[in-house]
Tab-separated table of C-alpha atoms in Angstrom:
chain	number	residue	atom	x	y	z
A	30	UNK	CA	-10.815	116.593	112.909
A	31	UNK	CA	-12.597	113.405	113.900
A	32	UNK	CA	-14.319	111.935	110.863
A	33	UNK	CA	-17.646	110.091	110.715
A	34	UNK	CA	-16.088	107.343	108.627
A	35	UNK	CA	-13.266	106.418	110.989
A	36	UNK	CA	-12.914	102.676	111.323
A	37	UNK	CA	-14.109	101.933	107.809
A	38	UNK	CA	-11.645	100.404	105.370
A	39	UNK	CA	-11.326	102.166	102.027
A	40	UNK	CA	-9.433	100.849	98.985
A	41	UNK	CA	-8.310	102.996	96.066
A	42	UNK	CA	-7.825	100.934	92.907
A	43	UNK	CA	-5.214	102.309	90.525
A	44	UNK	CA	-3.363	101.132	87.465
A	45	UNK	CA	-0.010	101.776	89.091
A	46	UNK	CA	1.437	103.651	92.041
A	47	UNK	CA	3.518	105.611	92.740
A	48	UNK	CA	4.714	107.563	89.739
A	49	UNK	CA	5.765	111.203	89.261
A	50	UNK	CA	2.414	112.129	87.704
A	51	UNK	CA	0.318	111.103	90.719
A	52	UNK	CA	1.373	113.811	93.160
A	53	UNK	CA	-2.257	114.941	93.460
A	54	UNK	CA	-3.202	111.447	94.684
A	55	UNK	CA	-0.547	111.538	97.375
A	56	UNK	CA	-1.717	114.979	98.518
A	57	UNK	CA	-5.382	113.939	98.570
A	58	UNK	CA	-4.772	110.722	100.494
A	59	UNK	CA	-2.633	112.544	103.051
A	60	UNK	CA	-5.320	115.216	103.490
A	61	UNK	CA	-8.115	112.669	103.921
A	62	UNK	CA	-6.058	110.822	106.501
A	63	UNK	CA	-4.886	113.921	108.343
A	64	UNK	CA	-8.154	115.867	108.418
A	65	UNK	CA	-10.766	113.088	108.622
A	66	UNK	CA	-8.776	110.095	109.835
A	67	UNK	CA	-9.736	107.906	106.881
A	68	UNK	CA	-8.169	104.469	106.574
A	69	UNK	CA	-7.198	104.357	102.878
A	70	UNK	CA	-5.152	101.620	101.229
A	71	UNK	CA	-3.683	102.011	97.760
A	72	UNK	CA	-4.266	98.873	95.667
A	73	UNK	CA	-2.535	98.422	92.326
A	74	UNK	CA	-1.590	95.619	89.986
A	75	UNK	CA	1.835	97.076	89.316
A	76	UNK	CA	4.051	99.604	91.017
A	77	UNK	CA	6.689	101.992	89.731
A	78	UNK	CA	9.580	103.250	91.760
A	79	UNK	CA	11.035	102.097	95.044
A	80	UNK	CA	9.804	104.981	97.232
A	81	UNK	CA	6.294	104.018	98.278
A	82	UNK	CA	5.576	106.882	100.616
A	83	UNK	CA	1.894	106.136	101.257
A	84	UNK	CA	1.375	102.380	101.217
A	85	UNK	CA	3.051	99.271	99.933
A	86	UNK	CA	0.703	98.562	97.015
A	87	UNK	CA	-0.829	95.111	96.786
A	88	UNK	CA	0.300	93.522	93.559
A	89	UNK	CA	-2.780	91.860	92.121
A	90	UNK	CA	-1.897	90.520	88.720
A	91	UNK	CA	0.461	91.306	85.884
A	92	UNK	CA	-1.369	92.237	82.722
A	93	UNK	CA	-0.405	93.172	79.217
A	94	UNK	CA	0.205	96.915	79.106
A	95	UNK	CA	-1.929	97.457	76.022
A	96	UNK	CA	-4.689	99.879	76.887
A	97	UNK	CA	-6.967	98.774	74.027
A	98	UNK	CA	-7.252	95.244	75.353
A	99	UNK	CA	-9.446	96.398	78.236
A	100	UNK	CA	-12.044	97.680	75.802
A	101	UNK	CA	-11.917	94.871	73.270
A	102	UNK	CA	-12.788	92.322	75.929
A	103	UNK	CA	-9.467	90.523	75.534
A	104	UNK	CA	-8.783	90.973	79.227
A	105	UNK	CA	-11.797	90.535	81.444
A	106	UNK	CA	-11.137	87.398	83.424
A	107	UNK	CA	-11.996	87.659	87.087
A	108	UNK	CA	-9.039	87.537	89.396
A	109	UNK	CA	-10.046	85.526	92.456
A	110	UNK	CA	-7.083	86.721	94.491
A	111	UNK	CA	-7.887	90.355	93.757
A	112	UNK	CA	-11.584	89.881	94.423
A	113	UNK	CA	-11.008	88.110	97.719
A	114	UNK	CA	-8.684	90.851	98.890
A	115	UNK	CA	-10.926	93.734	97.825
A	116	UNK	CA	-14.122	92.167	99.150
A	117	UNK	CA	-12.987	92.868	102.714
A	118	UNK	CA	-13.107	96.655	102.219
A	119	UNK	CA	-16.102	98.787	103.155
A	120	UNK	CA	-15.622	101.071	100.150
A	121	UNK	CA	-13.779	100.532	96.874
A	122	UNK	CA	-12.954	103.646	94.833
A	123	UNK	CA	-11.870	102.848	91.272
A	124	UNK	CA	-9.548	105.769	90.508
A	125	UNK	CA	-8.533	104.518	87.060
A	126	UNK	CA	-11.780	103.604	85.346
A	127	UNK	CA	-10.306	100.965	83.051
A	128	UNK	CA	-9.616	98.898	86.180
A	129	UNK	CA	-13.368	98.320	86.509
A	130	UNK	CA	-13.173	94.707	85.175
A	131	UNK	CA	-11.184	93.755	88.282
A	132	UNK	CA	-14.155	94.411	90.536
A	133	UNK	CA	-17.072	94.052	88.121
A	134	UNK	CA	-18.135	90.665	89.477
A	135	UNK	CA	-18.187	91.684	93.141
A	136	UNK	CA	-19.897	94.975	92.209
A	137	UNK	CA	-22.693	92.985	90.541
A	138	UNK	CA	-22.995	90.633	93.508
A	139	UNK	CA	-24.605	91.224	96.898
A	140	UNK	CA	-21.326	92.538	98.259
A	141	UNK	CA	-21.319	94.506	101.498
A	142	UNK	CA	-18.861	96.918	99.918
A	143	UNK	CA	-19.785	100.327	98.524
A	144	UNK	CA	-18.441	101.292	95.095
A	145	UNK	CA	-17.243	104.644	93.741
A	146	UNK	CA	-15.590	105.374	90.395
A	147	UNK	CA	-13.813	108.410	88.936
A	148	UNK	CA	-14.446	109.193	85.276
A	149	UNK	CA	-12.156	111.330	83.139
A	150	UNK	CA	-13.320	113.050	79.982
A	151	UNK	CA	-12.832	110.217	77.496
A	152	UNK	CA	-14.848	107.842	79.704
A	153	UNK	CA	-17.883	110.058	79.207
A	154	UNK	CA	-17.455	111.789	75.857
A	155	UNK	CA	-15.701	109.254	73.631
A	156	UNK	CA	-15.362	105.607	74.704
A	157	UNK	CA	-19.074	104.724	74.798
A	158	UNK	CA	-19.554	105.978	71.227
A	159	UNK	CA	-17.039	103.530	69.826
A	160	UNK	CA	-17.059	100.628	72.286
A	161	UNK	CA	-19.971	98.290	73.028
A	162	UNK	CA	-17.896	97.016	75.940
A	163	UNK	CA	-17.869	100.490	77.463
A	164	UNK	CA	-21.613	100.852	76.944
A	165	UNK	CA	-21.995	97.625	78.903
A	166	UNK	CA	-19.660	98.921	81.618
A	167	UNK	CA	-21.647	102.137	81.935
A	168	UNK	CA	-24.887	100.196	82.287
A	169	UNK	CA	-23.382	98.011	85.028
A	170	UNK	CA	-21.716	100.908	86.831
A	171	UNK	CA	-24.873	103.006	86.699
A	172	UNK	CA	-26.820	100.137	88.278
A	173	UNK	CA	-24.321	98.873	90.855
A	174	UNK	CA	-22.123	101.803	91.911
A	175	UNK	CA	-23.102	104.180	94.676
A	176	UNK	CA	-21.291	107.348	93.519
A	177	UNK	CA	-19.688	108.658	90.328
A	178	UNK	CA	-16.973	111.319	90.503
A	179	UNK	CA	-16.651	113.612	87.478
A	180	UNK	CA	-14.550	116.667	86.724
A	181	UNK	CA	-17.255	119.143	85.632
A	182	UNK	CA	-20.985	119.784	85.507
A	183	UNK	CA	-20.970	119.337	81.736
A	184	UNK	CA	-19.357	115.912	82.052
A	185	UNK	CA	-21.927	114.837	84.623
A	186	UNK	CA	-24.797	115.930	82.394
A	187	UNK	CA	-23.254	114.154	79.406
A	188	UNK	CA	-23.276	110.878	81.331
A	189	UNK	CA	-27.071	110.951	81.195
A	190	UNK	CA	-26.668	109.814	77.555
A	191	UNK	CA	-25.430	106.505	78.939
A	192	UNK	CA	-28.229	106.056	81.444
A	193	UNK	CA	-26.854	107.665	84.611
A	194	UNK	CA	-29.078	109.448	87.095
A	195	UNK	CA	-27.765	112.798	88.288
A	196	UNK	CA	-28.365	111.802	91.918
A	197	UNK	CA	-25.217	109.641	91.836
A	198	UNK	CA	-23.014	112.270	90.178
A	199	UNK	CA	-20.504	114.214	92.287
A	200	UNK	CA	-18.615	117.063	90.611
A	201	UNK	CA	-15.125	116.989	92.126
A	202	UNK	CA	-12.301	118.267	89.897
A	203	UNK	CA	-8.845	117.070	90.841
A	204	UNK	CA	-6.723	119.756	92.414
A	205	UNK	CA	-3.124	120.642	91.678
A	206	UNK	CA	0.095	118.761	92.269
A	207	UNK	CA	1.226	121.601	94.532
A	208	UNK	CA	0.099	121.808	98.138
A	209	UNK	CA	-0.696	125.532	98.114
A	210	UNK	CA	-1.535	128.197	95.559
A	211	UNK	CA	1.188	130.715	94.705
A	212	UNK	CA	0.305	133.996	93.061
A	213	UNK	CA	3.000	134.989	90.557
A	214	UNK	CA	3.055	138.755	90.082
A	215	UNK	CA	4.223	139.821	86.638
A	216	UNK	CA	3.509	142.262	83.828
A	217	UNK	CA	3.789	141.924	80.069
A	218	UNK	CA	6.797	143.848	78.897
A	219	UNK	CA	8.019	142.827	75.493
A	220	UNK	CA	7.564	139.245	74.351
A	221	UNK	CA	4.283	137.500	75.176
A	222	UNK	CA	4.748	134.027	76.662
A	223	UNK	CA	1.917	131.525	76.169
A	224	UNK	CA	1.936	127.842	77.108
A	225	UNK	CA	-0.164	124.740	76.554
A	226	UNK	CA	-0.056	121.540	78.577
A	227	UNK	CA	-1.912	118.543	77.161
A	228	UNK	CA	-1.739	115.093	75.636
A	229	UNK	CA	-1.140	115.276	71.901
A	230	UNK	CA	-4.483	113.843	70.764
A	231	UNK	CA	-7.295	115.019	68.512
A	232	UNK	CA	-9.375	116.059	71.538
A	233	UNK	CA	-6.894	118.844	72.332
A	234	UNK	CA	-7.257	120.412	68.877
A	235	UNK	CA	-3.571	120.952	68.177
A	236	UNK	CA	-4.319	122.751	64.923
A	237	UNK	CA	-6.534	125.424	66.504
A	238	UNK	CA	-3.942	126.193	69.168
A	239	UNK	CA	-1.225	126.652	66.561
A	240	UNK	CA	-3.498	128.678	64.262
A	241	UNK	CA	-4.126	131.020	67.175
A	242	UNK	CA	-0.380	131.525	67.636
A	243	UNK	CA	-0.073	132.087	63.889
A	244	UNK	CA	-2.743	134.823	64.037
A	245	UNK	CA	-0.965	136.485	66.951
A	246	UNK	CA	2.244	136.525	64.950
A	247	UNK	CA	0.460	137.947	61.897
A	248	UNK	CA	-1.005	140.675	64.127
A	249	UNK	CA	2.508	141.851	64.914
A	250	UNK	CA	2.674	140.361	68.401
A	251	UNK	CA	6.039	138.984	69.458
A	252	UNK	CA	5.042	135.668	70.977
A	253	UNK	CA	6.720	132.587	72.429
A	254	UNK	CA	4.574	129.467	72.585
A	255	UNK	CA	5.780	126.811	75.035
A	256	UNK	CA	4.205	123.378	74.540
A	257	UNK	CA	4.331	120.577	77.116
A	258	UNK	CA	3.155	116.998	76.672
A	259	UNK	CA	3.335	114.056	74.297
A	260	UNK	CA	0.945	111.540	72.812
A	261	UNK	CA	-0.216	109.695	69.735
A	262	UNK	CA	-0.552	112.844	67.600
A	263	UNK	CA	2.795	114.348	68.561
A	264	UNK	CA	3.841	114.342	64.905
A	265	UNK	CA	0.967	116.667	64.013
A	266	UNK	CA	2.508	119.310	66.256
A	267	UNK	CA	5.818	119.234	64.352
A	268	UNK	CA	4.105	119.148	60.966
A	269	UNK	CA	1.870	122.153	61.665
A	270	UNK	CA	4.708	124.176	63.153
A	271	UNK	CA	6.519	123.715	59.848
A	272	UNK	CA	3.334	124.268	57.810
A	273	UNK	CA	2.513	127.535	59.590
A	274	UNK	CA	6.119	128.761	59.715
A	275	UNK	CA	6.239	128.916	63.507
A	276	UNK	CA	9.693	127.423	64.062
A	277	UNK	CA	10.924	130.533	65.889
A	278	UNK	CA	7.770	131.010	67.936
A	279	UNK	CA	7.197	127.494	69.285
A	280	UNK	CA	9.312	125.631	71.809
A	281	UNK	CA	8.477	121.953	72.374
A	282	UNK	CA	9.307	120.577	75.819
A	283	UNK	CA	7.623	117.193	75.530
A	284	UNK	CA	6.651	115.407	78.707
A	285	UNK	CA	8.273	116.709	81.875
A	286	UNK	CA	7.872	115.811	85.550
A	287	UNK	CA	5.383	117.890	87.584
A	288	UNK	CA	8.019	119.840	89.514
A	289	UNK	CA	9.655	121.039	86.291
A	290	UNK	CA	6.278	121.699	84.690
A	291	UNK	CA	5.095	123.894	87.546
A	292	UNK	CA	8.327	125.866	87.435
A	293	UNK	CA	8.000	126.424	83.693
A	294	UNK	CA	4.289	127.316	83.726
A	295	UNK	CA	5.013	130.225	86.048
A	296	UNK	CA	7.044	131.939	83.330
A	297	UNK	CA	4.028	132.371	81.050
A	298	UNK	CA	1.472	135.169	80.736
A	299	UNK	CA	-1.373	132.959	79.459
A	300	UNK	CA	-2.295	129.311	79.130
A	301	UNK	CA	-3.978	128.251	75.869
A	302	UNK	CA	-6.421	125.312	75.603
A	303	UNK	CA	-8.701	125.288	72.539
A	304	UNK	CA	-9.907	121.719	72.946
A	305	UNK	CA	-12.558	119.935	70.886
A	306	UNK	CA	-13.507	117.666	73.803
A	307	UNK	CA	-12.705	118.315	77.457
A	308	UNK	CA	-14.028	117.509	80.923
A	309	UNK	CA	-11.886	119.865	82.982
A	310	UNK	CA	-8.101	119.744	82.555
A	311	UNK	CA	-5.843	119.843	85.586
A	312	UNK	CA	-3.423	122.045	83.633
A	313	UNK	CA	-5.926	124.922	83.547
A	314	UNK	CA	-6.529	124.625	87.282
A	315	UNK	CA	-2.774	124.546	87.891
A	316	UNK	CA	-2.279	127.699	85.809
A	317	UNK	CA	-4.998	129.507	87.739
A	318	UNK	CA	-3.314	128.516	91.011
A	319	UNK	CA	-0.434	130.762	89.906
A	320	UNK	CA	-2.722	133.571	88.790
A	321	UNK	CA	-2.256	132.824	85.077
A	322	UNK	CA	-5.289	133.721	82.915
A	323	UNK	CA	-6.414	131.111	80.397
A	324	UNK	CA	-7.682	131.334	76.818
A	325	UNK	CA	-9.981	128.378	76.164
A	326	UNK	CA	-12.760	127.040	73.947
A	327	UNK	CA	-16.303	126.813	75.310
A	328	UNK	CA	-16.129	123.019	75.431
A	329	UNK	CA	-16.992	120.697	78.306
A	330	UNK	CA	-16.162	122.149	81.698
A	331	UNK	CA	-13.836	124.900	80.432
A	332	UNK	CA	-16.430	127.717	80.418
A	333	UNK	CA	-17.490	126.688	83.922
A	334	UNK	CA	-14.247	128.076	85.323
A	335	UNK	CA	-12.926	130.519	82.710
A	336	UNK	CA	-15.001	133.658	82.147
A	337	UNK	CA	-14.222	136.189	79.446
A	338	UNK	CA	-12.653	139.429	80.680
A	339	UNK	CA	-12.784	138.232	84.304
A	340	UNK	CA	-10.050	135.584	84.545
A	341	UNK	CA	-9.337	134.800	80.899
A	342	UNK	CA	-11.167	134.499	77.598
A	343	UNK	CA	-13.550	131.931	76.069
A	344	UNK	CA	-13.713	131.316	72.311
A	345	UNK	CA	-16.914	129.994	70.719
A	346	UNK	CA	-16.209	126.438	69.565
A	347	UNK	CA	-19.088	126.290	67.054
A	348	UNK	CA	-17.867	129.301	65.086
A	349	UNK	CA	-14.206	129.183	66.141
A	350	UNK	CA	-13.641	132.869	65.538
A	351	UNK	CA	-10.014	132.878	66.667
A	352	UNK	CA	-9.804	136.585	65.808
A	353	UNK	CA	-11.917	137.346	68.888
A	354	UNK	CA	-9.177	135.832	71.019
A	355	UNK	CA	-6.542	137.828	69.176
A	356	UNK	CA	-8.529	141.023	69.808
A	357	UNK	CA	-8.643	140.099	73.501
A	358	UNK	CA	-4.864	139.675	73.626
A	359	UNK	CA	-4.337	143.023	71.864
A	360	UNK	CA	-6.598	144.644	74.459
A	361	UNK	CA	-4.532	143.109	77.254
A	362	UNK	CA	-1.265	144.281	75.731
A	363	UNK	CA	-2.557	147.853	75.730
A	364	UNK	CA	-3.557	147.786	79.392
A	365	UNK	CA	-1.414	146.199	82.096
A	366	UNK	CA	-4.046	147.115	84.689
A	367	UNK	CA	-6.539	144.937	82.832
A	368	UNK	CA	-4.009	142.104	82.790
A	369	UNK	CA	-3.538	142.415	86.561
A	370	UNK	CA	-7.298	142.167	86.992
A	371	UNK	CA	-7.346	138.951	84.955
A	372	UNK	CA	-4.521	137.473	87.008
A	373	UNK	CA	-6.211	138.228	90.313
A	374	UNK	CA	-9.473	136.835	88.943
A	375	UNK	CA	-7.786	133.580	87.964
A	376	UNK	CA	-6.076	133.236	91.336
A	377	UNK	CA	-9.252	133.981	93.316
A	378	UNK	CA	-11.268	131.510	91.224
A	379	UNK	CA	-8.773	128.802	92.086
A	380	UNK	CA	-8.834	129.551	95.814
A	381	UNK	CA	-12.631	129.612	95.902
A	382	UNK	CA	-13.258	126.472	93.850
A	383	UNK	CA	-10.236	124.227	93.401
A	384	UNK	CA	-7.873	124.273	96.347
A	385	UNK	CA	-6.675	120.892	97.720
A	386	UNK	CA	-8.726	121.555	100.879
A	387	UNK	CA	-11.909	121.970	98.824
A	388	UNK	CA	-11.219	118.770	96.886
A	389	UNK	CA	-10.602	116.893	100.139
A	390	UNK	CA	-13.860	118.106	101.667
A	391	UNK	CA	-15.852	117.190	98.552
A	392	UNK	CA	-14.425	113.664	98.394
A	393	UNK	CA	-15.187	113.153	102.086
A	394	UNK	CA	-18.740	114.436	101.591
A	395	UNK	CA	-19.178	112.028	98.677
A	396	UNK	CA	-18.055	109.098	100.823
A	397	UNK	CA	-20.445	110.140	103.603
A	398	UNK	CA	-23.343	110.218	101.135
A	399	UNK	CA	-22.586	106.636	100.146
A	400	UNK	CA	-23.000	105.398	103.725
A	401	UNK	CA	-26.007	107.505	104.732
A	402	UNK	CA	-28.520	104.807	103.866
A	403	UNK	CA	-26.691	102.424	106.220
A	404	UNK	CA	-26.942	104.827	109.128
A	405	UNK	CA	-23.151	104.964	109.478
A	406	UNK	CA	-23.049	108.765	109.219
């Protein structure tokens, strides 16, 4: 398909590329190139791995790898080489938001370039509360950027706290690491397999997830809980497993590569995500792409895609009545037909809202909106 933006140069600014956890970026770039003919260059300050199957990244500068330094203002010096290189692009899309300082000066100038940034959950819900530097960034980005990509409607609305107008917000959840959805047909016969995939941080509410498994066990349900991921609060997971006596029920996988993760997710009947703060996790979308119903809290963008008794179950975060979720699981175990309905609902929701083709079209539409005022589309 001939695209309206052919001939324009687009730069994607990332922390590093490629790595095994950026398969979705590879798929999206390939789709934008193949379907719309976009000229996209990956720009990064460091690269990992020898197989650069999209672009040879431009190495801009070597920085300390301490994440906190970006937000404490310890690293904020303009990089003339980086700025000179990026200034030649028609559009700069900051994929990793903490790379904003690299282009902040040219974004504030009368640059001919257009600017787009992708925000994850913490960028909206957490960082501005604790960081004056991030409040400053949000003010600058809101004034000087042409489009803001967020994962959910709730996240976009939350950004209004930091001065953003909704007219710049584009709701575009990332799709899955797989190219196509794959419905996994299965029934529940015997042991119930539940999984969670998340970073081990307070936002993911490790305790609530484990308490839910504990309640299932106490209700007489034979359950296996498979946990994937790592993070700063990894120790809490081990402590609470011991505290709740769930050594036999919980299997910890840690961090695994996407290909292994996808293979393991398929073996589960439900995915569990009782987060305290959430934009819209890719793990839930990935589970739905296999027809796996999800049990979630009504936080952030989760209730936008999971609907009780249609494709999963939503637990009220304010009251946190975990027993309602247990009652839902007991209902499912009594009726395999109901479980099949949930699985089909999850799979159909993915196909209608979150396929890679839908993500590609939405990103392209966002880019077109940026150039409309220039008469280029």
